[in-house]
Tab-separated table of C-alpha atoms in Angstrom:
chain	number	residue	atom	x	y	z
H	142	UNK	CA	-13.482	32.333	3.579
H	143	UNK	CA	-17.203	30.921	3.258
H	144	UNK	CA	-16.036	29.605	-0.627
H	145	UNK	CA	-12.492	27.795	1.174
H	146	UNK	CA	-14.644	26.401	3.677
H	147	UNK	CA	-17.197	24.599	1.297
H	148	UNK	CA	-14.536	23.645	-0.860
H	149	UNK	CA	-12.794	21.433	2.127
H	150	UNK	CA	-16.497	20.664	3.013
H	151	UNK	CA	-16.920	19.166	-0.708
H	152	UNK	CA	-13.494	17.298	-0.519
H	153	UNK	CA	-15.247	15.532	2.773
H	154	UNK	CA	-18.222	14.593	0.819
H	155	UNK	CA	-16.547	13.206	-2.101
H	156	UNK	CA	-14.007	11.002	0.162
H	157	UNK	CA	-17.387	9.651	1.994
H	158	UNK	CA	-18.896	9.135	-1.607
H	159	UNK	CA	-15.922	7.754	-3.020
H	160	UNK	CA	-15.184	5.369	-0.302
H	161	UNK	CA	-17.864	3.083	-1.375
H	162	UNK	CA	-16.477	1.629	-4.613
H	163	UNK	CA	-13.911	-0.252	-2.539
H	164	UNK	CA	-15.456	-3.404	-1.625
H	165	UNK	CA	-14.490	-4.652	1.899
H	166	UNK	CA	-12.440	-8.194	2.338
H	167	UNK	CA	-15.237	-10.693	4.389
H	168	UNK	CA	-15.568	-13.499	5.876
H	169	UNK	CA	-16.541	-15.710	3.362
H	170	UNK	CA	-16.361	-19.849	1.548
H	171	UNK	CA	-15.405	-20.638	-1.267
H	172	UNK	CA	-17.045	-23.362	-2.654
H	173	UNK	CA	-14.140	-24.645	-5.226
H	174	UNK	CA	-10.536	-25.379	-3.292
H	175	UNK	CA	-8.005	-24.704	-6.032
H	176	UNK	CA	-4.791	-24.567	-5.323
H	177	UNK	CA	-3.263	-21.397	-4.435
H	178	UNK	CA	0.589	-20.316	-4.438
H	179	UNK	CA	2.020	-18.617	-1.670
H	180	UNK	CA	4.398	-16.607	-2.838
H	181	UNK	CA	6.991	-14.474	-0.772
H	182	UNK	CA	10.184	-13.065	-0.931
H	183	UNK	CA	12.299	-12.220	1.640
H	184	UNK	CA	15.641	-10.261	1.666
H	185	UNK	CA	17.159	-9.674	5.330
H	186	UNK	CA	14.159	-10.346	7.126
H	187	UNK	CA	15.221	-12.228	10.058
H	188	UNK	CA	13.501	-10.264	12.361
H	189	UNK	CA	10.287	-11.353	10.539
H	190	UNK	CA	10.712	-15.167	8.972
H	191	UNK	CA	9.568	-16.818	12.197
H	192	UNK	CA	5.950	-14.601	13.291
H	193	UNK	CA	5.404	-14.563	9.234
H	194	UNK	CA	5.550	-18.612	8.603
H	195	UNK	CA	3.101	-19.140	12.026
H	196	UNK	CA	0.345	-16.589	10.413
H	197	UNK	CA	0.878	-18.476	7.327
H	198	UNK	CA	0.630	-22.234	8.905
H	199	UNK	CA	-2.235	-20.304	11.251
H	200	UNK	CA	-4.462	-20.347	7.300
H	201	UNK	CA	-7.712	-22.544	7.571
H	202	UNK	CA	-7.856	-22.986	3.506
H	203	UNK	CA	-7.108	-26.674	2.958
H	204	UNK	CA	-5.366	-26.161	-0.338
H	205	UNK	CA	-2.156	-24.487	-0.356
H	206	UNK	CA	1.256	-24.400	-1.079
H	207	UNK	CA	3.911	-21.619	0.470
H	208	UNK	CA	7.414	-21.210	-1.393
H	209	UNK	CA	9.463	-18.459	0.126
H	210	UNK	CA	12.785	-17.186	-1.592
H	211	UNK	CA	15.434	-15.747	0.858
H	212	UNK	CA	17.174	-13.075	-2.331
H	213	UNK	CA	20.456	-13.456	-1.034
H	214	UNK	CA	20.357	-12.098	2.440
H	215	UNK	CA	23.306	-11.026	4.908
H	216	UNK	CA	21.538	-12.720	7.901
H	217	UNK	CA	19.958	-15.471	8.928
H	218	UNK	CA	16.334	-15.546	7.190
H	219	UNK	CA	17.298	-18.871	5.461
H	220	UNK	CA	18.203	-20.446	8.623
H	221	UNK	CA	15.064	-19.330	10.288
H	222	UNK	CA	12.859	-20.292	7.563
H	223	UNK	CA	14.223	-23.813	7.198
H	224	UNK	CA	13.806	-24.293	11.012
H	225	UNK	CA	10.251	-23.191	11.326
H	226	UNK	CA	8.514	-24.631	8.145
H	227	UNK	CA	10.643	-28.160	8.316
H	228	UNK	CA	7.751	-30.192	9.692
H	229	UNK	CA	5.246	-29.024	7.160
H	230	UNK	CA	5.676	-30.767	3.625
H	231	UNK	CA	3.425	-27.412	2.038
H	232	UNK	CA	6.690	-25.163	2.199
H	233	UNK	CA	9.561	-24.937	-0.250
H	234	UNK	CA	12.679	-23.086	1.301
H	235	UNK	CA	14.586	-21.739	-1.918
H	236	UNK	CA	17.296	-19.441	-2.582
H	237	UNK	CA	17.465	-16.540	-4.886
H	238	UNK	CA	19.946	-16.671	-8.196
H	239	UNK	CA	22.097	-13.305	-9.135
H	240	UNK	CA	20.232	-9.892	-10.154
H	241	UNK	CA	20.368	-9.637	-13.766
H	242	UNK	CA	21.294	-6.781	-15.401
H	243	UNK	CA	17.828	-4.400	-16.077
H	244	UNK	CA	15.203	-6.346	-13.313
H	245	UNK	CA	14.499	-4.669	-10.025
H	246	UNK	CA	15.445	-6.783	-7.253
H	247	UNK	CA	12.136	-7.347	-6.002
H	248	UNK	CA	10.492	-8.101	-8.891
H	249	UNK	CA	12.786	-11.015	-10.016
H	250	UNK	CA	12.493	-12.299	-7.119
H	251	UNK	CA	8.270	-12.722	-7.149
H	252	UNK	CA	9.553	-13.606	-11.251
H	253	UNK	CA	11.591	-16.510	-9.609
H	254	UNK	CA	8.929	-17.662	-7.436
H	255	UNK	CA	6.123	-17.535	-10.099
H	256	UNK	CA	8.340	-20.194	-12.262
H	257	UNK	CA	8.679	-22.666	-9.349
H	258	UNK	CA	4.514	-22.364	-8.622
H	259	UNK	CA	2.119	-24.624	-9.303
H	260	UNK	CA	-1.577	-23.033	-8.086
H	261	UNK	CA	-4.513	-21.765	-9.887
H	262	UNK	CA	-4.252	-19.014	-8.221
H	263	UNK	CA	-1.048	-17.081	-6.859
H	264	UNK	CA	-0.720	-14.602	-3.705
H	265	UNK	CA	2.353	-12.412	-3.093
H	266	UNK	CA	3.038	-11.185	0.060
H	267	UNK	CA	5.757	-9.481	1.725
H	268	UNK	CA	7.404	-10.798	4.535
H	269	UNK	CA	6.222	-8.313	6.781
H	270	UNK	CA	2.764	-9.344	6.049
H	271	UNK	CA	0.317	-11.300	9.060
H	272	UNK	CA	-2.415	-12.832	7.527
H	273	UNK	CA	-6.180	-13.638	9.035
H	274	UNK	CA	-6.909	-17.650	9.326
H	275	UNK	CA	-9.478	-16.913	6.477
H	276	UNK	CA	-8.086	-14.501	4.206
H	277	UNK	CA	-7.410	-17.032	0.924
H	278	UNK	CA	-10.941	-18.361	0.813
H	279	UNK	CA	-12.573	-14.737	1.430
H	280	UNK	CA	-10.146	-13.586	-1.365
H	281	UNK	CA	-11.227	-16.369	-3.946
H	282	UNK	CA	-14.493	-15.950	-3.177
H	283	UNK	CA	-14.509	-11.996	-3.567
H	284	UNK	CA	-12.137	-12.559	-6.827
H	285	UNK	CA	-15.415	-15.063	-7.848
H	286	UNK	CA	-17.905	-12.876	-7.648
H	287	UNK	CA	-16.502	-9.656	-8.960
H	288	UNK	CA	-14.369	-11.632	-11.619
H	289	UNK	CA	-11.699	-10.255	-11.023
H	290	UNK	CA	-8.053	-11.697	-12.159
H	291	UNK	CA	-5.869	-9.915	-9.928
H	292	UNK	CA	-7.136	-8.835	-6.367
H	293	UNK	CA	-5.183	-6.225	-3.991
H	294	UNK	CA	-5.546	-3.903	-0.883
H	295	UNK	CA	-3.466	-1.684	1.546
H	296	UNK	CA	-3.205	-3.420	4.513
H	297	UNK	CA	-3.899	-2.266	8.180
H	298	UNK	CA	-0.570	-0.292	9.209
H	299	UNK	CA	0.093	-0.148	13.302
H	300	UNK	CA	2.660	2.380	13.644
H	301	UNK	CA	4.855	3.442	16.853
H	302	UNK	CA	7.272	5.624	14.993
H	303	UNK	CA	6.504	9.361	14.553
H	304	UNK	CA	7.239	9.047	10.475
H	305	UNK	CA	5.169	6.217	10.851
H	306	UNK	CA	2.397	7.911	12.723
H	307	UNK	CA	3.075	10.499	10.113
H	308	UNK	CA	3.171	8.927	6.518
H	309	UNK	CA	2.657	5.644	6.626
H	310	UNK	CA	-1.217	6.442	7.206
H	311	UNK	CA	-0.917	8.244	4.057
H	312	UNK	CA	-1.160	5.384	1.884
H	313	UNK	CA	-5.063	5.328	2.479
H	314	UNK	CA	-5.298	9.292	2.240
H	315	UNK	CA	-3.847	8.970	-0.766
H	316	UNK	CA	-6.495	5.899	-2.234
H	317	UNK	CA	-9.589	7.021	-0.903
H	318	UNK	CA	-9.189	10.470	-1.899
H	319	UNK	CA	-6.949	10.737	-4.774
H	320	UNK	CA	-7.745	7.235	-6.720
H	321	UNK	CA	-10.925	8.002	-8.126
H	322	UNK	CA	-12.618	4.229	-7.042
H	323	UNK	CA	-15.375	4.169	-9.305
H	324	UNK	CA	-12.856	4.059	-12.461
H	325	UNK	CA	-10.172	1.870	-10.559
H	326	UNK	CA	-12.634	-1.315	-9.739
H	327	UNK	CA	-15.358	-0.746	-12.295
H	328	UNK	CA	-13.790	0.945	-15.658
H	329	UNK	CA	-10.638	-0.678	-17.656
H	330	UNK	CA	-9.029	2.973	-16.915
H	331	UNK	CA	-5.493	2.124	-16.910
H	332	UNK	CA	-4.368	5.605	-15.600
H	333	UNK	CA	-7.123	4.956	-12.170
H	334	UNK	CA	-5.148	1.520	-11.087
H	335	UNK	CA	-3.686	1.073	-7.706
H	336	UNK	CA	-2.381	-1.828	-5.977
H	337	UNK	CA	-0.619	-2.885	-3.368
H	338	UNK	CA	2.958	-5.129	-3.081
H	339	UNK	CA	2.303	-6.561	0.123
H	340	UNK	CA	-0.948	-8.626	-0.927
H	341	UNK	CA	-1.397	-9.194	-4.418
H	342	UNK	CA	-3.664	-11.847	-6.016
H	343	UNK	CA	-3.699	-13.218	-9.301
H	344	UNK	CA	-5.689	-15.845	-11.288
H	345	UNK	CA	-2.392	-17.703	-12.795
H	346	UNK	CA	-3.700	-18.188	-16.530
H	347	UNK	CA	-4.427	-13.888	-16.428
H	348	UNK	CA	-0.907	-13.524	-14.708
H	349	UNK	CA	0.747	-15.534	-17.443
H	350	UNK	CA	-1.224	-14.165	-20.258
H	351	UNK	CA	0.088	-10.337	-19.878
H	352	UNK	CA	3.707	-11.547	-18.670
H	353	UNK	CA	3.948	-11.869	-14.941
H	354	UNK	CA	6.673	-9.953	-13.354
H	355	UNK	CA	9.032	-10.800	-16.133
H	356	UNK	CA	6.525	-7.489	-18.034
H	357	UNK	CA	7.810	-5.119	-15.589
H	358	UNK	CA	11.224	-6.278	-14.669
H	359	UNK	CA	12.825	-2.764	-14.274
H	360	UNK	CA	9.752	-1.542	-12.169
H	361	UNK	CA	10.400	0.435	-8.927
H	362	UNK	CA	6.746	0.673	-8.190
H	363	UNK	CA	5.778	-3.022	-8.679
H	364	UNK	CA	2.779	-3.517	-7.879
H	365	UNK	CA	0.927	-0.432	-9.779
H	366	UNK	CA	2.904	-1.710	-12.940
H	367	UNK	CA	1.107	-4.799	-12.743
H	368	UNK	CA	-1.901	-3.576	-11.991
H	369	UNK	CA	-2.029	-1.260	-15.402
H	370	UNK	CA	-0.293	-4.194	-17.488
H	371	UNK	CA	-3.643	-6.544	-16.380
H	372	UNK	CA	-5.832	-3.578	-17.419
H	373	UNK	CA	-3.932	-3.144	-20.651
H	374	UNK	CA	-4.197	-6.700	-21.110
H	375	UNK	CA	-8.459	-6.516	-20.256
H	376	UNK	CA	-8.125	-7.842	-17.123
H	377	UNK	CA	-10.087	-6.870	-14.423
H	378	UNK	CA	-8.250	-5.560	-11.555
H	379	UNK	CA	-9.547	-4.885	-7.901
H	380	UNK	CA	-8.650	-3.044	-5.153
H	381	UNK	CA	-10.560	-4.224	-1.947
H	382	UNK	CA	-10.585	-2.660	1.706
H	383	UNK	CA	-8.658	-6.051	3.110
H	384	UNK	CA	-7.085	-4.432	6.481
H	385	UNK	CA	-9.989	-7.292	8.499
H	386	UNK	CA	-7.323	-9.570	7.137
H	387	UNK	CA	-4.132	-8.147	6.260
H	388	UNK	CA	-2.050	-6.532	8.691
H	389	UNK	CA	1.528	-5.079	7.689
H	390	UNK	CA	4.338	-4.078	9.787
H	391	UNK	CA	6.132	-2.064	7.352
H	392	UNK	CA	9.184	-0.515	9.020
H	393	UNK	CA	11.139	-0.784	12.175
H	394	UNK	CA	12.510	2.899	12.643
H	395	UNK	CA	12.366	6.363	11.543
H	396	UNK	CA	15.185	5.929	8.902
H	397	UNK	CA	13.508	3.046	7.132
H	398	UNK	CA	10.236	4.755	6.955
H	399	UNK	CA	12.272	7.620	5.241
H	400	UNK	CA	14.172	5.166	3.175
H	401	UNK	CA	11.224	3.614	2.060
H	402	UNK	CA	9.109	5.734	1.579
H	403	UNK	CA	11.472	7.658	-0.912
H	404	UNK	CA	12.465	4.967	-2.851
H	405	UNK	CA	8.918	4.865	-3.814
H	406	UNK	CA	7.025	8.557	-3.754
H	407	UNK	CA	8.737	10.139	-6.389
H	408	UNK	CA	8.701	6.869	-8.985
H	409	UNK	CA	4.790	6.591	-7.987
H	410	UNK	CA	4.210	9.577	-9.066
H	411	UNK	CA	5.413	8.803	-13.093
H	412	UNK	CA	8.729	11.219	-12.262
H	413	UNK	CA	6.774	13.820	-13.532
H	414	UNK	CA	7.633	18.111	-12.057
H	415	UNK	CA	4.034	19.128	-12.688
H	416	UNK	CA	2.406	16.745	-11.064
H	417	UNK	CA	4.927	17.585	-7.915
H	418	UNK	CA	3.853	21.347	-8.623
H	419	UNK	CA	0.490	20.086	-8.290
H	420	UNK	CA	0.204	18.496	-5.550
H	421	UNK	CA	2.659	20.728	-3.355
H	422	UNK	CA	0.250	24.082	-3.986
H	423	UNK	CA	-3.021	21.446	-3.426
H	424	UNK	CA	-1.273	19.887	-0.247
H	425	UNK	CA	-0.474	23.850	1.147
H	426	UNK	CA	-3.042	25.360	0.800
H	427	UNK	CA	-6.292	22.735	1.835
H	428	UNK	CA	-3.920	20.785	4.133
H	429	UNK	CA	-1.185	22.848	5.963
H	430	UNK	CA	-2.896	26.525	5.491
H	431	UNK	CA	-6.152	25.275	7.748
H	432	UNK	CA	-3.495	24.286	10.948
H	433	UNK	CA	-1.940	27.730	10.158
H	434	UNK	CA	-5.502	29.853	10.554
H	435	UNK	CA	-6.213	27.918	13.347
H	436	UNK	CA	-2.955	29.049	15.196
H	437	UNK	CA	-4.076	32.400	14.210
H	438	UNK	CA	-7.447	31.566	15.372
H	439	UNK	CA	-6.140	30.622	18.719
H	440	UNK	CA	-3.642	34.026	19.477
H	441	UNK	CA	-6.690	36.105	18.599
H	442	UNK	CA	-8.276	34.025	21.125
H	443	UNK	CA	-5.734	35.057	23.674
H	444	UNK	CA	-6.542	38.470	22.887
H	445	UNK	CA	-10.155	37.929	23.364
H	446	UNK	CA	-11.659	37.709	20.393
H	447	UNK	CA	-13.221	34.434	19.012
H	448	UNK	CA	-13.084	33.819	15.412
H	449	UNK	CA	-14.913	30.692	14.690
H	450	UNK	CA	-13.705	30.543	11.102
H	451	UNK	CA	-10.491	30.533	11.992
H	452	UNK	CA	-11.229	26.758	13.437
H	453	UNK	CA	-13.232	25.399	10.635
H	454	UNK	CA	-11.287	24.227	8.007
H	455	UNK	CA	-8.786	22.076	10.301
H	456	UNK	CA	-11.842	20.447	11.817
H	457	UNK	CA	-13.289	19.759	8.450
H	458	UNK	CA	-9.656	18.121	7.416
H	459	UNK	CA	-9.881	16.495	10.800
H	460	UNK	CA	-12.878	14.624	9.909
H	461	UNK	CA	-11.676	13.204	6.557
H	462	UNK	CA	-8.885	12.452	7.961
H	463	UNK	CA	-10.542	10.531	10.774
H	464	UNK	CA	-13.359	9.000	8.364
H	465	UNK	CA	-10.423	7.318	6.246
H	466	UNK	CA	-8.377	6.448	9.132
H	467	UNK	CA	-11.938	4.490	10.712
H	468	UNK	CA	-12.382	3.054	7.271
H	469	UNK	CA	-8.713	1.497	7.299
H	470	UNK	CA	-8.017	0.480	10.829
H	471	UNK	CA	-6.095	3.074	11.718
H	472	UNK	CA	-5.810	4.906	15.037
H	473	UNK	CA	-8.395	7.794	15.156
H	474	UNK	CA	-6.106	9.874	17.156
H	475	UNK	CA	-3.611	10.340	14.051
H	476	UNK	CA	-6.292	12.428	12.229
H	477	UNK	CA	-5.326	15.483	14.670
H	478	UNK	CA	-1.492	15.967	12.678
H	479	UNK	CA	-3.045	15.625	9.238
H	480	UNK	CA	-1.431	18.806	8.592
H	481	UNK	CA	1.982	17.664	9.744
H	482	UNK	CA	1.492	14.932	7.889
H	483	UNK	CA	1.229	16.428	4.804
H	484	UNK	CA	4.137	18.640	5.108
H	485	UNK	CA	6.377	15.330	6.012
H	486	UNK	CA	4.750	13.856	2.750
H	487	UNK	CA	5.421	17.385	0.262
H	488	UNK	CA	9.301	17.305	2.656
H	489	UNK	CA	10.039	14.069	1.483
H	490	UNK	CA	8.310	14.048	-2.069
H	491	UNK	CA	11.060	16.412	-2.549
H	492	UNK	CA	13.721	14.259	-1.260
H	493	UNK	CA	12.508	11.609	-3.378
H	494	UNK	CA	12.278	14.118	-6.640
H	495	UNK	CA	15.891	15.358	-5.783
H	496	UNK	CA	17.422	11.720	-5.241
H	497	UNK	CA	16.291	10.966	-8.931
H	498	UNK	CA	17.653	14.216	-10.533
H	499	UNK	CA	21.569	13.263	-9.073
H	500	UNK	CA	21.106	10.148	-10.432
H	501	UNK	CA	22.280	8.798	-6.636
H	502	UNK	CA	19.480	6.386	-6.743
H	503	UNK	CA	17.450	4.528	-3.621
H	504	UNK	CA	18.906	2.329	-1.373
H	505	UNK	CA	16.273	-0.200	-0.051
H	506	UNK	CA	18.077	-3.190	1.569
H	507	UNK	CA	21.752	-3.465	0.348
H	508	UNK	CA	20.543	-2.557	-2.962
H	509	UNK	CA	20.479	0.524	-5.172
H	510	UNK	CA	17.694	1.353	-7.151
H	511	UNK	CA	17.486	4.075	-9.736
């Protein structure tokens, strides 16, 4: 028990350690004013269009353009976005052509919007994205002085769903443990690159040099494709702590959160069975086990006897959890069901893995993605 218990001790340690090869998103200047490309799409995201264009016109960098591309929705996006943006000459309202046979809807979408831009530099957000007055000149500057061609970062998540509560968290488990930061920001290690879709950065000439989009068209996983094509291409790539100045609201009930999350888990993690063998022994034993012996713990309790070991390891989970949680802006609180949260991730890695073996695909807004 004394080996288990310095092993989750150690896993602690290196999360602490590893956590400080993300740089953090400040307030910064920029000294040069290029022009920079907002880029968004937005498919069926009524409920959004109107608080997303006032964080955008909220932006304090003088040089920008936004062009947003409603891809074909069922409601009334368009109308909304036409209404709120038609008394600022910076934003282009366009419309989305046909998906072509072999491109991911998504991505031909940002490929659509790339061809009508005109910045130095291009940002593409997702429409569910609120953005800090001075998030483009702290990004330039950052991008400046690490030199960095493309520039990402997980957002800050609020959640009010319990899958949301529950996995949506995860995505920062997942970097700050997992993603060994050292190699991801400082090495051309293709294999350590993360990124993600809801703010990603690019210095146009690197963007055009390895292909854009238009290098990943089939891509489920978007935005980690583009961050290994940059690397492959020797462009440094960096993932920055940016959730001062990007907040997402990802999903708006329990069945999206499942939907979208499973579109994505299984593709994320290269398709691959060992990997899912990995991770689901890893995940059971250091992360569900601990709330197990704890239960234990507390019926022996009952029965008068105290066995302090028993409570360990879930307290030393606790604590990473909460340490990674602090670190991204998340609620503190949510570090006390890190073990139900890992069972709802290995649960739906599995619904994720099984949806790609019957070849039924993901449905993500309308479409079907395989």
């Amino acid at each position: 028990m004394l080996n288990y218990q310095l092993v989750l001790l150690l896993l602690l340690a290196w999360t602490v350690f590893n956590s400080f090869f993300m740089p953090k998103l400040k307030n910064r200047s920029s000294a040069n004013k290029p022009l920079v490309s907002i880029l968004i799409p937005l498919r069926n995201e009524a409920r959004n269009a109107r608080s997303l264009v006032q964080s955008l016109i909220g932006l304090s960098y003088p040089n920008l353009e936004f062009i947003l591309l409603d891809d074909q929705s069922a409601d009334q996006t368009k109308e909304i976005l036409l209404c709120e943006t038609k008394h600022d000459a910076r934003f282009t309202i366009c419309s989305g052509t046909e998906l072509p046979k072999g491109w991911s809807g998504k991505v031909h979408a940002c490929h659509q919007l790339s061809c009508m831009a005109n910045g130095d530099y291009y940002l593409f957000l997702d429409a569910d994205v609120r953005v800090h007055k001075n998030t483009i000149e702290s990004s330039l500057s950052l991008m400046n002085e690490k030199k960095a061609a493309m520039l990402s970062g997980f957002p800050r998540f609020p959640v009010k769903h319990v899958l949301e509560k529950l996995l949506v968290p995860m995505q920062h488990f997942l970097i700050y443990f997992h993603l060994p930061l050292f190699f991801a920001n400082y090495t051309p290690m293709v294999s350590a690159s993360a990124a993600h879709g809801a703010f990603m950065m690019f210095e146009r000439k690197a963007y055009k040099q390895f292909g854009g989009h238009a290098a990943i068209k089939d891509s489920i996983v978007d935005d980690v494709a583009l961050a290994r094509t940059a690397k492959k291409n020797h462009h440094r790539v960096l993932l920055a702590n940016v959730t001062d100045f990007v907040t997402c609201y990802m999903y708006d009930s329990n069945k999206e959160v499942w939907a979208g999350f499973k579109k994505n888990i299984f593709p994320g993690f290269g398709r691959s069975i060992l990997i899912v063998i990995m991770f689901t022994f890893f995940y059971s034993v250091f992360y569900i086990f601990p709330l197990l012996l704890a239960i234990y713990g507390i019926i022996s309790l009952i029965s008068g006897e105290f066995l302090l070991f028993s409570f360990i390891p879930l307290l030393l989970i606790i604590l990473q959890k909460a340490f990674i949680d602090f670190r991204s802006g998340q609620k503190i609180s949510l570090s006390f069901a890190v073990s139900f949260s890992a069972a709802a991730f290995l649960i739906l890695l599995y619904s994720s893995m099984i949806a790609s073996f019957k070849k039924s695909g993901y449905s993500w807004k309308g479409r079907t993605y395989h």
